[in-house]
């Protein structure tokens, strides 16, 4: 069959499609994106593919080294801890608690925080001013400290951790979206749209939202990293998830005293945290740059 | 002839707060009155800070005037909302790179005023958009483009098309020529003159370059610190300036020409 496409058709990409095209040229970014998708899939289907149930303890295999070390066994691919729990299964379950928990919290605070931010940004005068100064006060407290304060009121526990992180992230989103909407409102194309007789809702839909995607992306990735760090930090301090739950930070603190005897029990959950945060940041920064480049 | 636009004692002042209780009122422009006939061009000139841009913005409704009336065909527009106003009077902004939404296709930018202010069907709107594009010397295909793909001269043409598409009576252009280079500028001037002749639209041009003002405008208003210091037919005012401000403006630009 003859090739019809003799002349190269000129394709007009929308700015977002163009940004995606630019992102695809970024090799490290694409590797990180695939890794992130892998972690996401692992989070969703983890319980079905983990080799052992979450509370499975094998007393005959305490502190087994990872399988590639001399005394390791392939049944326990990443080795076991002092109670004979398989580390691979624990880390896979932990992905749900640490990464999945952070993901859900960020999604919820993104929705609620941006809604408040948009309402605040579109309004003016007293209403906006109150929101503005209230948020300034909240933002002056570091998110981990804020989370610890909330935990100290609610008491330790995994669910309370998520709640605390959610409440700590909320002002971050609201503030960023508020600023972005406010800056956007004063631009000339918004004034032009208003002169056309557009309603505020239409201005928001066609004028503002498409132009603040960059804020959403950078803010979401930043929030995701800080949520993971906060959840693991609270777990490590013993304020978050408690031990039967294989939350990565909790796993770290639980095996700290074994660090000379069985270093893999500390290293591997730590590596999981490190790698997850690294790929989120690479993807976030890559997307942000691609979106900014796609604008002009 | 009956004027299409008559502005009566229009003024704008801001209140600036100093501390908790003391207020200071700042005048953007004092009460000004003028009239404009259909198909004529009025130029507003003056130094920067003379209130000419504020006056243009008040005419189109970007800022609400403090007092006075703007009558188009005898109907006061000052208390009407944007929707009623935009079919009569439209604005072109100074910088075409910021006045077009970078995330919208040109077609959608042009369609949005039609969508909001007319009852046309989808096909009729497409026809109106492609007509407007061809009228300003662009192609129908440009409707698919995004603003970043166009040069600044082309963007300003799109801005002109957006102003024309609702078939207004008056177009207010706020220093539209300032950011363009000389060759593009003269093309756009010719385009504006052509459009004006075809559709009998009145233009209000806020401008700085008196050479261009002399070429395109019929009437002129010279502003200084919010007041109209001199007004009248362009040729008369520029040939025989009475007020020192006008003389100074002319002198200033003649020095530029000689260099």
mmCIF file of C-alpha atoms in Angstrom, chain B residues 104-190:
data_model
loop_
_atom_site.group_PDB
_atom_site.id
_atom_site.type_symbol
_atom_site.label_atom_id
_atom_site.label_comp_id
_atom_site.label_asym_id
_atom_site.label_seq_id
_atom_site.Cartn_x
_atom_site.Cartn_y
_atom_site.Cartn_z
ATOM 1 C CA UNK B 104 -6.615 29.561 23.813
ATOM 2 C CA UNK B 105 -6.701 29.029 20.091
ATOM 3 C CA UNK B 106 -7.158 32.219 18.067
ATOM 4 C CA UNK B 107 -10.508 30.871 16.887
ATOM 5 C CA UNK B 108 -11.719 30.516 20.427
ATOM 6 C CA UNK B 109 -10.441 33.935 21.441
ATOM 7 C CA UNK B 110 -12.468 35.433 18.596
ATOM 8 C CA UNK B 111 -15.478 33.248 19.195
ATOM 9 C CA UNK B 112 -15.822 34.071 22.862
ATOM 10 C CA UNK B 113 -17.387 37.542 22.385
ATOM 11 C CA UNK B 114 -19.801 36.067 19.814
ATOM 12 C CA UNK B 115 -20.708 33.239 22.147
ATOM 13 C CA UNK B 116 -21.461 35.627 24.966
ATOM 14 C CA UNK B 117 -23.239 38.369 23.071
ATOM 15 C CA UNK B 118 -24.979 36.877 20.041
ATOM 16 C CA UNK B 119 -27.389 34.070 19.310
ATOM 17 C CA UNK B 120 -25.484 32.759 16.292
ATOM 18 C CA UNK B 121 -25.197 29.053 15.528
ATOM 19 C CA UNK B 122 -21.840 27.277 15.500
ATOM 20 C CA UNK B 123 -21.461 27.527 11.705
ATOM 21 C CA UNK B 124 -22.402 31.186 11.592
ATOM 22 C CA UNK B 125 -19.841 31.894 14.268
ATOM 23 C CA UNK B 126 -17.128 30.066 12.310
ATOM 24 C CA UNK B 127 -17.983 32.162 9.273
ATOM 25 C CA UNK B 128 -17.849 35.362 11.300
ATOM 26 C CA UNK B 129 -14.470 34.338 12.750
ATOM 27 C CA UNK B 130 -12.938 33.544 9.372
ATOM 28 C CA UNK B 131 -14.382 36.760 7.910
ATOM 29 C CA UNK B 132 -12.872 38.772 10.729
ATOM 30 C CA UNK B 133 -9.505 37.058 10.265
ATOM 31 C CA UNK B 134 -9.473 37.770 6.540
ATOM 32 C CA UNK B 135 -10.535 41.332 7.151
ATOM 33 C CA UNK B 136 -7.398 41.973 9.201
ATOM 34 C CA UNK B 137 -5.176 40.269 6.636
ATOM 35 C CA UNK B 138 -4.843 36.846 8.248
ATOM 36 C CA UNK B 139 -5.950 33.451 6.960
ATOM 37 C CA UNK B 140 -8.839 31.242 8.014
ATOM 38 C CA UNK B 141 -6.271 28.650 9.112
ATOM 39 C CA UNK B 142 -4.973 31.026 11.755
ATOM 40 C CA UNK B 143 -8.048 30.169 13.814
ATOM 41 C CA UNK B 144 -6.330 26.894 14.731
ATOM 42 C CA UNK B 145 -3.174 28.638 15.912
ATOM 43 C CA UNK B 146 -2.156 29.527 19.429
ATOM 44 C CA UNK B 147 -0.936 33.051 20.203
ATOM 45 C CA UNK B 148 2.663 31.901 20.750
ATOM 46 C CA UNK B 149 2.848 30.887 17.065
ATOM 47 C CA UNK B 150 2.180 34.424 15.811
ATOM 48 C CA UNK B 151 4.445 37.447 15.574
ATOM 49 C CA UNK B 152 3.538 40.515 17.603
ATOM 50 C CA UNK B 153 2.229 42.292 14.507
ATOM 51 C CA UNK B 154 -0.043 39.328 13.766
ATOM 52 C CA UNK B 155 -1.149 39.237 17.390
ATOM 53 C CA UNK B 156 -2.150 42.885 17.208
ATOM 54 C CA UNK B 157 -4.148 42.040 14.072
ATOM 55 C CA UNK B 158 -5.943 39.333 16.053
ATOM 56 C CA UNK B 159 -6.652 41.896 18.768
ATOM 57 C CA UNK B 160 -8.103 44.195 16.103
ATOM 58 C CA UNK B 161 -10.215 41.309 14.788
ATOM 59 C CA UNK B 162 -11.488 40.662 18.294
ATOM 60 C CA UNK B 163 -12.526 44.297 18.546
ATOM 61 C CA UNK B 164 -14.179 44.247 15.120
ATOM 62 C CA UNK B 165 -16.045 40.967 15.415
ATOM 63 C CA UNK B 166 -18.995 42.401 17.332
ATOM 64 C CA UNK B 167 -19.334 45.201 14.748
ATOM 65 C CA UNK B 168 -18.999 48.004 17.303
ATOM 66 C CA UNK B 169 -19.506 51.697 16.630
ATOM 67 C CA UNK B 170 -16.383 52.822 18.449
ATOM 68 C CA UNK B 171 -12.995 51.198 18.984
ATOM 69 C CA UNK B 172 -10.660 52.506 21.660
ATOM 70 C CA UNK B 173 -7.007 51.737 20.956
ATOM 71 C CA UNK B 174 -4.604 52.263 23.830
ATOM 72 C CA UNK B 175 -1.154 52.927 22.315
ATOM 73 C CA UNK B 176 -1.518 49.908 20.036
ATOM 74 C CA UNK B 177 1.339 50.997 17.828
ATOM 75 C CA UNK B 178 3.888 51.614 20.555
ATOM 76 C CA UNK B 179 5.283 48.090 20.811
ATOM 77 C CA UNK B 180 5.483 47.393 17.071
ATOM 78 C CA UNK B 181 8.424 48.148 14.831
ATOM 79 C CA UNK B 182 8.179 50.688 12.035
ATOM 80 C CA UNK B 183 7.236 48.504 9.051
ATOM 81 C CA UNK B 184 4.608 46.526 10.965
ATOM 82 C CA UNK B 185 3.323 49.767 12.439
ATOM 83 C CA UNK B 186 2.644 51.309 9.045
ATOM 84 C CA UNK B 187 0.920 48.128 7.851
ATOM 85 C CA UNK B 188 -1.359 48.242 10.870
ATOM 86 C CA UNK B 189 -2.089 51.943 10.361
ATOM 87 C CA UNK B 190 -3.154 51.269 6.777
#
